[in-house]
Each structure stands twice: as structure tokens, then as C-alpha cells.
Amino acid sequence: MMRGKMKIKTGSVIVVVGIGAVLGLSRLGGTSDASQPTPQPAAGAVGALSTPALAHVPDIVKRVAPEFSQADTGNVDQSSAHLLAHALGVEGVDIYLTRTAKDGVCYYITSSVEPGGCTDDLSAAPTSGLSVYSGKDTPPTIAGVVENRVTAGKVTVSGSVQPALVRGNAFFFQAAPGTKLDDITAITLEYGPGSSITKTIPPSPSP
Amino acid sequence: MNRVSELMSRRRPRVLVVMLSLSLITAAIVAVDAFGGTAFTYASGTSCFSCHTGGTTSSTDYRDFNDAYHHVGDDWEVDYIDAGGTIGAVSKSSSSPTHLGASNSYRYSKCVAIGPTYSNGNGFHCDTTRQP
């Protein structure tokens, strides 16, 4: 009789543990994109995505990608993470890139203020892969991803046109200390001799 | 009776192992929930008039990440405002979402439409993801 009760108790515990394990695994699965079908490559506008992805998903991508995985953007494929640029500016930031299920790209900047974003239309909106940002210890900066056909970049700061870094699909510019964010008024992307677009940066609204 | 006690003492380690496994699985579920954070939408709308004010959220004890979702190509700004009313961090972008993160101890944050093309009636929403 006692042996029978023990069997029932042990059996109940095993059933509970089994249910817990299934629940736990399903929750874990929900936080990873590993179970998602592999998204199609982003439009050929970003050649960096055709090179092998990083072996390990960067921490910033693990943390931010779930926020980017919404109906607007489609799920982010974390396994497609690429390092576009390394150790830039006073903060030594890295720029990472992933593709999304809706053929877009998302970029991640390891600044203390952690700007970033996603775009599905780099051709129609060539500067939509860039963020203009600043913080307490972060001078005004522009960083992000540009199309393959961009050969050079320039930034207009207080009326002065200054060169930006364009390396592969990475874009980076950092203003001199003391510059205000609203001193940055335009970004120019060049596509070769005589071909460029200039995007005006709207000023911040009055507080 | 002695035989029953003997049987129980033999099974007790097995039961303890099962109970320990249960505790570990529960802890893992709690940990995953904590990592996932809490997300909420603090502002949304469809017109320029509402998107310009955008909405605000406040936090001093959490690590928040803010994202303004809108039409790609519209220019949006996400701000973190310090207690003194100054902008502690700002990100302008026509990306969607326009993301700004890794800020805490701010007084409030806000999403603001700043671009020239937002009056086309496209919807927007601003989301905060909060992590303890």
C-alpha cells in the first residue's frame, strides 16, 4: 500500500516536471529566432550581407533585435549578424547589421546611447539606415548603413562641408567637441563623379 | 514497518533530485521572463497633430529602450530628458523603428516627428521596452 502511494507521488512529480520542461523549452524557443525560417536576403543593396555572418550573435543584437521584430519590420534573423565597422570615434563604437524577414536591414551601434533602427527601403530612402545622435559623453555623431553604390559621404556642420567615413556599407561621422546636434544640417551621399543626393536634417523641436 | 522505512529512505534521494529539477526549471522560466522585459506602447496616432506631441513616458529606476515606429523615410526623434529639462540623449533618424536605448535615470522620454513628410497620414506608435 505504501509502495503504491510512493509510486503515485513519484509519478505525479515526474508529470509536473515534464510539463514544466515543455513550458520552459517553449518559452526559450520564443526568445530565439533559431526556430524561424531563414529570411530571404535583403535587397542586393547591402553587399556585406553576402559575406559569412558572425559565428556568435553580438550582445547588442541579442538584446535589441526582439524589439525590432514587429509587424512593421518582420522578424530579425539574429544569425545573420555582421560587423560593419569596429572601434570608431571617441566611444570606439562597433556597427552591426542584421537582415529581417521582410527583406529589410537593421543596424545596431554600440554607443552609450545605443541608437539604431531598421529600414526596408535603402534605395528610395538612402539615408534611412543612418542615425544622427548625441548624449552626455557622446558628441554629435552620424552612423549606420548605406547602399553598395555609395562611394563617399559628406556632412554639413554649421555651413562647413566635412568628409565622413564610408567603408564598405558602414557610414560614420563624428563632429568636433563643442558641436551641437542641431549644427548638423545635412548628409550628402556620393555615388560617383557628378552623382549624389543630399538629405536635410530637420532641427529638433523647441523643448 | 522497518521494511517501509527502508523503502522510503531509498526513494528519498530520487524524489529530492526530481524536486530540485523542478525548482531549476521554474527558475529558468523566471529568468527568461526577466530578460524579455516588459513592453508597452505609450503613444500612437495617425496625424501630424498628434504625432508632433508624440507622447511621453517616465522612468527613474529602469533601463528603458524606446522605439518610434513610423513610415520609413519620415524623420523622427527620440529624446531622453533629464531632471533639469535638458536632453540627455537624442537620436534622429528616418529608420523605422527610430531606436534609442541604454538610458536610465531620466525624467521622461518622448517621440517627436520632425521630418517634412509625416503629414501623409501614416500611422505611428512609440514603444518602450523596460528591463529591471
mmCIF file of C-alpha atoms in Angstrom:
data_model
loop_
_atom_site.group_PDB
_atom_site.id
_atom_site.type_symbol
_atom_site.label_atom_id
_atom_site.label_comp_id
_atom_site.label_asym_id
_atom_site.label_seq_id
_atom_site.Cartn_x
_atom_site.Cartn_y
_atom_site.Cartn_z
ATOM 1 C CA MET A 1 0.000 0.000 0.000
ATOM 2 C CA MET A 2 2.742 2.396 0.985
ATOM 3 C CA ARG A 3 4.732 1.390 -2.068
ATOM 4 C CA GLY A 4 1.665 2.188 -4.229
ATOM 5 C CA LYS A 5 1.346 5.694 -2.716
ATOM 6 C CA MET A 6 5.014 6.335 -3.342
ATOM 7 C CA LYS A 7 4.593 5.294 -6.961
ATOM 8 C CA ILE A 8 1.687 7.717 -7.365
ATOM 9 C CA LYS A 9 3.605 10.569 -5.697
ATOM 10 C CA THR A 10 6.729 9.963 -7.741
ATOM 11 C CA GLY A 11 4.654 9.627 -10.883
ATOM 12 C CA SER A 12 2.881 12.951 -10.193
ATOM 13 C CA VAL A 13 6.165 14.748 -9.652
ATOM 14 C CA ILE A 14 7.558 13.376 -12.907
ATOM 15 C CA VAL A 15 4.430 14.521 -14.782
ATOM 16 C CA VAL A 16 4.720 18.031 -13.280
ATOM 17 C CA VAL A 17 8.405 18.185 -14.143
ATOM 18 C CA GLY A 18 7.611 17.072 -17.683
ATOM 19 C CA ILE A 19 5.002 19.799 -18.131
ATOM 20 C CA GLY A 20 7.421 22.344 -16.663
ATOM 21 C CA ALA A 21 10.159 21.252 -19.037
ATOM 22 C CA VAL A 22 7.877 21.551 -22.069
ATOM 23 C CA LEU A 23 6.709 25.005 -20.941
ATOM 24 C CA GLY A 24 10.258 26.139 -20.264
ATOM 25 C CA LEU A 25 11.509 24.971 -23.641
ATOM 26 C CA SER A 26 8.623 26.621 -25.472
ATOM 27 C CA ARG A 27 9.324 29.929 -23.694
ATOM 28 C CA LEU A 28 13.004 29.688 -24.502
ATOM 29 C CA GLY A 29 12.114 28.978 -28.110
ATOM 30 C CA GLY A 30 10.035 32.169 -28.202
ATOM 31 C CA THR A 31 13.040 34.352 -27.406
ATOM 32 C CA SER A 32 15.215 32.964 -30.157
ATOM 33 C CA ASP A 33 14.877 33.244 -33.886
ATOM 34 C CA ALA A 34 16.607 29.924 -34.358
ATOM 35 C CA SER A 35 13.262 28.204 -34.937
ATOM 36 C CA GLN A 36 12.147 30.777 -37.522
ATOM 37 C CA PRO A 37 12.511 30.004 -41.221
ATOM 38 C CA THR A 38 15.600 31.605 -42.711
ATOM 39 C CA PRO A 39 14.586 35.019 -44.071
ATOM 40 C CA GLN A 40 15.367 35.884 -47.662
ATOM 41 C CA PRO A 41 18.449 38.033 -48.163
ATOM 42 C CA ALA A 42 17.936 41.782 -48.021
ATOM 43 C CA ALA A 43 17.799 43.549 -51.370
ATOM 44 C CA GLY A 44 21.193 43.449 -53.044
ATOM 45 C CA ALA A 45 21.752 46.986 -51.788
ATOM 46 C CA VAL A 46 23.941 45.772 -48.923
ATOM 47 C CA GLY A 47 26.825 43.610 -50.078
ATOM 48 C CA ALA A 48 28.080 42.956 -46.546
ATOM 49 C CA LEU A 49 25.195 40.522 -46.093
ATOM 50 C CA SER A 50 26.590 38.243 -48.772
ATOM 51 C CA THR A 51 29.690 37.536 -46.698
ATOM 52 C CA PRO A 52 29.699 34.921 -43.900
ATOM 53 C CA ALA A 53 27.828 36.014 -40.788
ATOM 54 C CA LEU A 54 29.461 36.245 -37.366
ATOM 55 C CA ALA A 55 29.837 32.933 -35.569
ATOM 56 C CA HIS A 56 28.380 34.399 -32.373
ATOM 57 C CA VAL A 57 25.446 36.798 -32.092
ATOM 58 C CA PRO A 58 26.658 40.073 -30.505
ATOM 59 C CA ASP A 59 25.083 41.023 -27.161
ATOM 60 C CA ILE A 60 23.568 44.236 -28.538
ATOM 61 C CA VAL A 61 21.826 42.264 -31.292
ATOM 62 C CA LYS A 62 20.500 39.682 -28.824
ATOM 63 C CA ARG A 63 19.074 42.453 -26.661
ATOM 64 C CA VAL A 64 17.645 44.835 -29.263
ATOM 65 C CA ALA A 65 16.580 42.531 -32.110
ATOM 66 C CA PRO A 66 13.452 41.281 -30.283
ATOM 67 C CA GLU A 67 12.240 44.909 -30.141
ATOM 68 C CA PHE A 68 12.805 45.262 -33.878
ATOM 69 C CA SER A 69 10.918 42.034 -34.614
ATOM 70 C CA GLN A 70 7.484 43.546 -35.109
ATOM 71 C CA ALA A 71 4.890 43.541 -37.827
ATOM 72 C CA ASP A 72 6.446 46.616 -39.425
ATOM 73 C CA THR A 73 9.849 45.062 -39.895
ATOM 74 C CA GLY A 74 9.338 41.311 -39.790
ATOM 75 C CA ASN A 75 11.389 39.069 -37.562
ATOM 76 C CA VAL A 76 15.057 39.870 -37.311
ATOM 77 C CA ASP A 77 17.342 36.997 -38.251
ATOM 78 C CA GLN A 78 19.891 37.219 -35.458
ATOM 79 C CA SER A 79 22.045 34.576 -37.074
ATOM 80 C CA SER A 80 22.682 36.970 -39.981
ATOM 81 C CA ALA A 81 24.657 39.419 -37.800
ATOM 82 C CA HIS A 82 27.604 41.135 -39.479
ATOM 83 C CA LEU A 83 30.185 43.540 -38.112
ATOM 84 C CA LEU A 84 30.250 46.541 -40.463
ATOM 85 C CA ALA A 85 32.825 48.652 -38.617
ATOM 86 C CA HIS A 86 34.883 48.453 -35.443
ATOM 87 C CA ALA A 87 36.190 50.911 -32.822
ATOM 88 C CA LEU A 88 35.095 54.221 -34.330
ATOM 89 C CA GLY A 89 35.037 57.656 -32.688
ATOM 90 C CA VAL A 90 35.624 58.661 -29.077
ATOM 91 C CA GLU A 91 33.492 55.790 -27.800
ATOM 92 C CA GLY A 92 35.140 53.205 -30.044
ATOM 93 C CA VAL A 93 31.773 52.028 -31.334
ATOM 94 C CA ASP A 94 31.057 48.968 -33.432
ATOM 95 C CA ILE A 95 28.311 48.931 -36.074
ATOM 96 C CA TYR A 96 26.433 45.664 -36.548
ATOM 97 C CA LEU A 97 23.885 44.704 -39.187
ATOM 98 C CA THR A 98 21.184 42.039 -39.481
ATOM 99 C CA ARG A 99 18.591 41.257 -42.110
ATOM 100 C CA THR A 100 14.862 40.952 -41.487
ATOM 101 C CA ALA A 101 12.225 38.563 -42.778
ATOM 102 C CA LYS A 102 10.720 41.390 -44.824
ATOM 103 C CA ASP A 103 13.900 41.902 -46.834
ATOM 104 C CA GLY A 104 14.988 44.845 -44.720
ATOM 105 C CA VAL A 105 18.064 45.504 -42.643
ATOM 106 C CA CYS A 106 18.539 46.598 -39.031
ATOM 107 C CA TYR A 107 21.641 48.285 -37.668
ATOM 108 C CA TYR A 108 22.982 48.477 -34.120
ATOM 109 C CA ILE A 109 25.542 50.984 -32.795
ATOM 110 C CA THR A 110 27.352 50.163 -29.550
ATOM 111 C CA SER A 111 27.340 53.765 -28.316
ATOM 112 C CA SER A 112 26.389 54.527 -24.719
ATOM 113 C CA VAL A 113 23.108 55.947 -26.056
ATOM 114 C CA GLU A 114 22.629 52.903 -28.291
ATOM 115 C CA PRO A 115 20.984 54.333 -31.382
ATOM 116 C CA GLY A 116 19.873 52.108 -34.233
ATOM 117 C CA GLY A 117 16.950 51.207 -36.403
ATOM 118 C CA CYS A 118 15.626 49.319 -39.376
ATOM 119 C CA THR A 119 14.803 50.089 -42.969
ATOM 120 C CA ASP A 120 13.300 48.152 -45.823
ATOM 121 C CA ASP A 121 13.916 50.777 -48.466
ATOM 122 C CA LEU A 122 17.507 51.959 -48.792
ATOM 123 C CA SER A 123 17.022 52.688 -52.485
ATOM 124 C CA ALA A 124 14.068 55.048 -52.117
ATOM 125 C CA ALA A 125 15.304 56.491 -48.799
ATOM 126 C CA PRO A 126 19.130 56.246 -48.990
ATOM 127 C CA THR A 127 19.747 57.797 -45.565
ATOM 128 C CA SER A 128 17.121 55.698 -43.773
ATOM 129 C CA GLY A 129 19.883 53.430 -42.460
ATOM 130 C CA LEU A 130 21.546 56.279 -40.576
ATOM 131 C CA SER A 131 21.040 57.764 -37.104
ATOM 132 C CA VAL A 132 22.073 61.236 -36.011
ATOM 133 C CA TYR A 133 22.659 61.102 -32.266
ATOM 134 C CA SER A 134 24.329 62.609 -29.216
ATOM 135 C CA GLY A 135 24.466 62.043 -25.465
ATOM 136 C CA LYS A 136 26.103 63.384 -22.336
ATOM 137 C CA ASP A 137 29.508 61.971 -23.240
ATOM 138 C CA THR A 138 28.762 61.396 -26.900
ATOM 139 C CA PRO A 139 29.483 64.204 -29.374
ATOM 140 C CA PRO A 140 27.080 64.641 -32.285
ATOM 141 C CA THR A 141 27.559 61.602 -34.495
ATOM 142 C CA ILE A 142 26.064 60.050 -37.614
ATOM 143 C CA ALA A 143 26.421 56.300 -38.077
ATOM 144 C CA GLY A 144 24.742 53.368 -39.743
ATOM 145 C CA VAL A 145 24.477 51.501 -43.023
ATOM 146 C CA VAL A 146 24.458 52.722 -46.640
ATOM 147 C CA GLU A 147 23.986 51.024 -50.003
ATOM 148 C CA ASN A 148 26.801 49.423 -52.016
ATOM 149 C CA ARG A 149 26.704 52.224 -54.596
ATOM 150 C CA VAL A 150 27.665 54.911 -52.067
ATOM 151 C CA THR A 151 31.311 55.793 -52.701
ATOM 152 C CA ALA A 152 31.767 58.697 -50.282
ATOM 153 C CA GLY A 153 29.910 60.758 -47.708
ATOM 154 C CA LYS A 154 29.918 64.336 -46.508
ATOM 155 C CA VAL A 155 28.257 66.091 -43.594
ATOM 156 C CA THR A 156 27.375 69.749 -43.343
ATOM 157 C CA VAL A 157 28.172 71.182 -39.898
ATOM 158 C CA SER A 158 27.417 74.864 -39.274
ATOM 159 C CA GLY A 159 27.696 75.511 -43.001
ATOM 160 C CA SER A 160 31.021 73.683 -43.365
ATOM 161 C CA VAL A 161 31.090 70.520 -45.502
ATOM 162 C CA GLN A 162 33.212 67.783 -43.863
ATOM 163 C CA PRO A 163 34.141 64.282 -45.059
ATOM 164 C CA ALA A 164 32.578 61.205 -43.469
ATOM 165 C CA LEU A 165 33.977 57.689 -43.345
ATOM 166 C CA VAL A 166 32.399 55.271 -45.821
ATOM 167 C CA ARG A 167 33.906 51.792 -45.540
ATOM 168 C CA GLY A 168 32.028 49.027 -47.296
ATOM 169 C CA ASN A 169 28.432 49.540 -46.169
ATOM 170 C CA ALA A 170 29.379 51.425 -42.989
ATOM 171 C CA PHE A 171 28.937 55.185 -42.614
ATOM 172 C CA PHE A 172 30.466 57.143 -39.720
ATOM 173 C CA PHE A 173 30.954 60.800 -38.874
ATOM 174 C CA GLN A 174 31.667 62.438 -35.537
ATOM 175 C CA ALA A 175 31.627 66.191 -35.006
ATOM 176 C CA ALA A 176 34.260 68.078 -33.068
ATOM 177 C CA PRO A 177 33.739 68.543 -29.299
ATOM 178 C CA GLY A 178 31.524 71.519 -28.544
ATOM 179 C CA THR A 179 29.375 70.987 -31.621
ATOM 180 C CA LYS A 180 25.617 70.855 -31.032
ATOM 181 C CA LEU A 181 23.402 68.242 -32.621
ATOM 182 C CA ASP A 182 21.402 70.861 -34.486
ATOM 183 C CA ASP A 183 24.629 72.217 -36.008
ATOM 184 C CA ILE A 184 24.474 69.147 -38.270
ATOM 185 C CA THR A 185 22.174 70.235 -41.064
ATOM 186 C CA ALA A 186 22.737 67.845 -43.990
ATOM 187 C CA ILE A 187 24.138 64.498 -45.115
ATOM 188 C CA THR A 188 25.430 64.009 -48.663
ATOM 189 C CA LEU A 189 25.915 60.564 -50.191
ATOM 190 C CA GLU A 190 28.003 60.372 -53.346
ATOM 191 C CA TYR A 191 27.539 57.646 -55.967
ATOM 192 C CA GLY A 192 30.492 58.550 -58.190
ATOM 193 C CA PRO A 193 31.529 61.580 -60.217
ATOM 194 C CA GLY A 194 28.685 64.048 -60.525
ATOM 195 C CA SER A 195 26.104 61.852 -58.805
ATOM 196 C CA SER A 196 24.950 62.455 -55.253
ATOM 197 C CA ILE A 197 21.964 63.087 -53.027
ATOM 198 C CA THR A 198 21.765 65.484 -50.104
ATOM 199 C CA LYS A 199 19.399 64.933 -47.206
ATOM 200 C CA THR A 200 18.497 67.877 -44.975
ATOM 201 C CA ILE A 201 18.425 67.032 -41.267
ATOM 202 C CA PRO A 202 15.414 68.651 -39.611
ATOM 203 C CA PRO A 203 16.193 70.604 -36.432
ATOM 204 C CA SER A 204 14.991 69.369 -33.073
ATOM 205 C CA PRO A 205 11.746 70.963 -31.922
ATOM 206 C CA SER A 206 11.940 73.526 -29.163
ATOM 207 C CA PRO A 207 11.701 71.868 -25.729
ATOM 208 C CA MET B 1 7.427 -1.272 9.271
ATOM 209 C CA ASN B 2 11.165 -1.456 9.134
ATOM 210 C CA ARG B 3 10.862 -2.524 5.516
ATOM 211 C CA VAL B 4 8.665 0.530 4.720
ATOM 212 C CA SER B 5 11.157 2.914 6.302
ATOM 213 C CA GLU B 6 13.908 1.302 4.352
ATOM 214 C CA LEU B 7 11.981 1.722 1.094
ATOM 215 C CA MET B 8 11.289 5.439 1.830
ATOM 216 C CA SER B 9 14.878 6.147 2.657
ATOM 217 C CA ARG B 10 15.913 4.513 -0.623
ATOM 218 C CA ARG B 11 13.456 6.643 -2.649
ATOM 219 C CA ARG B 12 14.081 9.937 -0.874
ATOM 220 C CA PRO B 13 17.199 10.883 -2.885
ATOM 221 C CA ARG B 14 15.331 10.235 -6.134
ATOM 222 C CA VAL B 15 12.425 12.452 -5.012
ATOM 223 C CA LEU B 16 14.852 15.147 -3.950
ATOM 224 C CA VAL B 17 16.523 15.096 -7.377
ATOM 225 C CA VAL B 18 13.135 15.430 -9.067
ATOM 226 C CA MET B 19 12.167 18.335 -6.790
ATOM 227 C CA LEU B 20 15.497 20.039 -7.472
ATOM 228 C CA SER B 21 14.946 19.676 -11.223
ATOM 229 C CA LEU B 22 11.504 21.261 -10.866
ATOM 230 C CA SER B 23 12.993 24.216 -8.995
ATOM 231 C CA LEU B 24 15.677 24.728 -11.631
ATOM 232 C CA ILE B 25 13.139 24.690 -14.473
ATOM 233 C CA THR B 26 10.948 27.218 -12.655
ATOM 234 C CA ALA B 27 13.982 29.448 -12.099
ATOM 235 C CA ALA B 28 14.869 29.216 -15.795
ATOM 236 C CA ILE B 29 11.368 30.330 -16.824
ATOM 237 C CA VAL B 30 11.533 33.289 -14.438
ATOM 238 C CA ALA B 31 14.974 34.246 -15.776
ATOM 239 C CA VAL B 32 13.756 34.166 -19.390
ATOM 240 C CA ASP B 33 10.801 36.392 -18.485
ATOM 241 C CA ALA B 34 13.116 38.904 -16.803
ATOM 242 C CA PHE B 35 15.390 39.017 -19.857
ATOM 243 C CA GLY B 36 12.448 39.530 -22.163
ATOM 244 C CA GLY B 37 11.498 42.745 -20.387
ATOM 245 C CA THR B 38 8.170 44.492 -20.360
ATOM 246 C CA ALA B 39 6.958 46.242 -23.481
ATOM 247 C CA PHE B 40 4.232 48.827 -23.744
ATOM 248 C CA THR B 41 3.096 51.386 -26.260
ATOM 249 C CA TYR B 42 2.926 54.847 -24.779
ATOM 250 C CA ALA B 43 1.851 56.850 -27.781
ATOM 251 C CA SER B 44 0.236 56.220 -31.132
ATOM 252 C CA GLY B 45 -1.657 58.113 -33.775
ATOM 253 C CA THR B 46 -2.151 58.791 -37.438
ATOM 254 C CA SER B 47 -1.947 62.538 -37.944
ATOM 255 C CA CYS B 48 0.707 65.173 -37.771
ATOM 256 C CA PHE B 49 -1.069 66.943 -34.959
ATOM 257 C CA SER B 50 -0.859 64.024 -32.586
ATOM 258 C CA CYS B 51 2.467 62.734 -33.814
ATOM 259 C CA HIS B 52 4.147 66.050 -33.152
ATOM 260 C CA THR B 53 3.468 65.791 -29.450
ATOM 261 C CA GLY B 54 4.179 62.082 -29.636
ATOM 262 C CA GLY B 55 3.605 61.266 -26.011
ATOM 263 C CA THR B 56 5.918 60.812 -23.105
ATOM 264 C CA THR B 57 6.863 58.186 -20.596
ATOM 265 C CA SER B 58 8.785 58.465 -17.362
ATOM 266 C CA SER B 59 11.206 56.275 -15.538
ATOM 267 C CA THR B 60 13.945 56.576 -12.975
ATOM 268 C CA ASP B 61 14.502 53.052 -11.789
ATOM 269 C CA TYR B 62 14.536 51.076 -15.002
ATOM 270 C CA ARG B 63 16.629 50.640 -18.071
ATOM 271 C CA ASP B 64 14.388 51.646 -20.948
ATOM 272 C CA PHE B 65 14.629 51.284 -24.693
ATOM 273 C CA ASN B 66 12.435 53.464 -26.868
ATOM 274 C CA ASP B 67 11.407 52.883 -30.448
ATOM 275 C CA ALA B 68 9.315 55.117 -32.703
ATOM 276 C CA TYR B 69 7.677 53.057 -35.451
ATOM 277 C CA HIS B 70 6.599 55.046 -38.483
ATOM 278 C CA HIS B 71 6.825 55.173 -42.255
ATOM 279 C CA VAL B 72 10.422 54.672 -43.446
ATOM 280 C CA GLY B 73 11.633 57.996 -44.773
ATOM 281 C CA ASP B 74 9.768 60.142 -42.254
ATOM 282 C CA ASP B 75 12.122 61.815 -39.796
ATOM 283 C CA TRP B 76 11.576 61.036 -36.144
ATOM 284 C CA GLU B 77 13.403 61.934 -32.983
ATOM 285 C CA VAL B 78 13.513 60.005 -29.712
ATOM 286 C CA ASP B 79 14.639 62.010 -26.680
ATOM 287 C CA TYR B 80 15.575 61.291 -23.100
ATOM 288 C CA ILE B 81 15.015 64.362 -20.956
ATOM 289 C CA ASP B 82 16.947 64.806 -17.716
ATOM 290 C CA ALA B 83 15.508 66.153 -14.470
ATOM 291 C CA GLY B 84 16.807 69.631 -15.296
ATOM 292 C CA GLY B 85 14.895 69.671 -18.564
ATOM 293 C CA THR B 86 17.948 69.198 -20.762
ATOM 294 C CA ILE B 87 18.145 66.497 -23.411
ATOM 295 C CA GLY B 88 20.387 63.746 -22.064
ATOM 296 C CA ALA B 89 20.326 61.692 -25.235
ATOM 297 C CA VAL B 90 18.745 62.101 -28.625
ATOM 298 C CA SER B 91 18.529 60.145 -31.843
ATOM 299 C CA LYS B 92 17.154 61.483 -35.130
ATOM 300 C CA SER B 93 16.512 59.114 -37.981
ATOM 301 C CA SER B 94 14.214 58.161 -40.823
ATOM 302 C CA SER B 95 14.753 54.481 -39.942
ATOM 303 C CA SER B 96 11.735 52.624 -38.633
ATOM 304 C CA PRO B 97 11.955 51.997 -35.817
ATOM 305 C CA THR B 98 13.980 55.011 -34.771
ATOM 306 C CA HIS B 99 15.683 53.477 -31.772
ATOM 307 C CA LEU B 100 17.321 54.971 -28.696
ATOM 308 C CA GLY B 101 18.293 52.816 -25.785
ATOM 309 C CA ALA B 102 20.546 52.229 -22.836
ATOM 310 C CA SER B 103 19.392 55.198 -20.825
ATOM 311 C CA ASN B 104 18.148 55.255 -17.280
ATOM 312 C CA SER B 105 17.597 57.770 -14.508
ATOM 313 C CA TYR B 106 15.946 60.174 -16.914
ATOM 314 C CA ARG B 107 12.849 62.161 -16.090
ATOM 315 C CA TYR B 108 10.878 61.349 -19.198
ATOM 316 C CA SER B 109 11.273 60.376 -22.808
ATOM 317 C CA LYS B 110 9.391 61.389 -25.893
ATOM 318 C CA CYS B 111 8.993 60.603 -29.571
ATOM 319 C CA VAL B 112 8.653 63.573 -31.903
ATOM 320 C CA ALA B 113 8.029 63.766 -35.650
ATOM 321 C CA ILE B 114 10.484 66.258 -37.155
ATOM 322 C CA GLY B 115 10.516 65.424 -40.856
ATOM 323 C CA PRO B 116 8.777 67.183 -43.718
ATOM 324 C CA THR B 117 6.877 64.167 -44.990
ATOM 325 C CA TYR B 118 4.977 62.956 -41.952
ATOM 326 C CA SER B 119 1.752 64.749 -42.845
ATOM 327 C CA ASN B 120 0.791 61.958 -45.236
ATOM 328 C CA GLY B 121 -1.472 60.348 -42.669
ATOM 329 C CA ASN B 122 0.689 57.352 -41.968
ATOM 330 C CA GLY B 123 0.304 55.864 -38.524
ATOM 331 C CA PHE B 124 2.978 55.741 -35.880
ATOM 332 C CA HIS B 125 3.493 54.334 -32.433
ATOM 333 C CA CYS B 126 6.153 54.696 -29.778
ATOM 334 C CA ASP B 127 7.094 51.668 -27.728
ATOM 335 C CA THR B 128 9.056 51.369 -24.523
ATOM 336 C CA THR B 129 10.711 48.124 -23.549
ATOM 337 C CA ARG B 130 11.593 48.171 -19.893
ATOM 338 C CA GLN B 131 14.141 45.956 -18.220
ATOM 339 C CA PRO B 132 14.622 45.760 -14.474
#
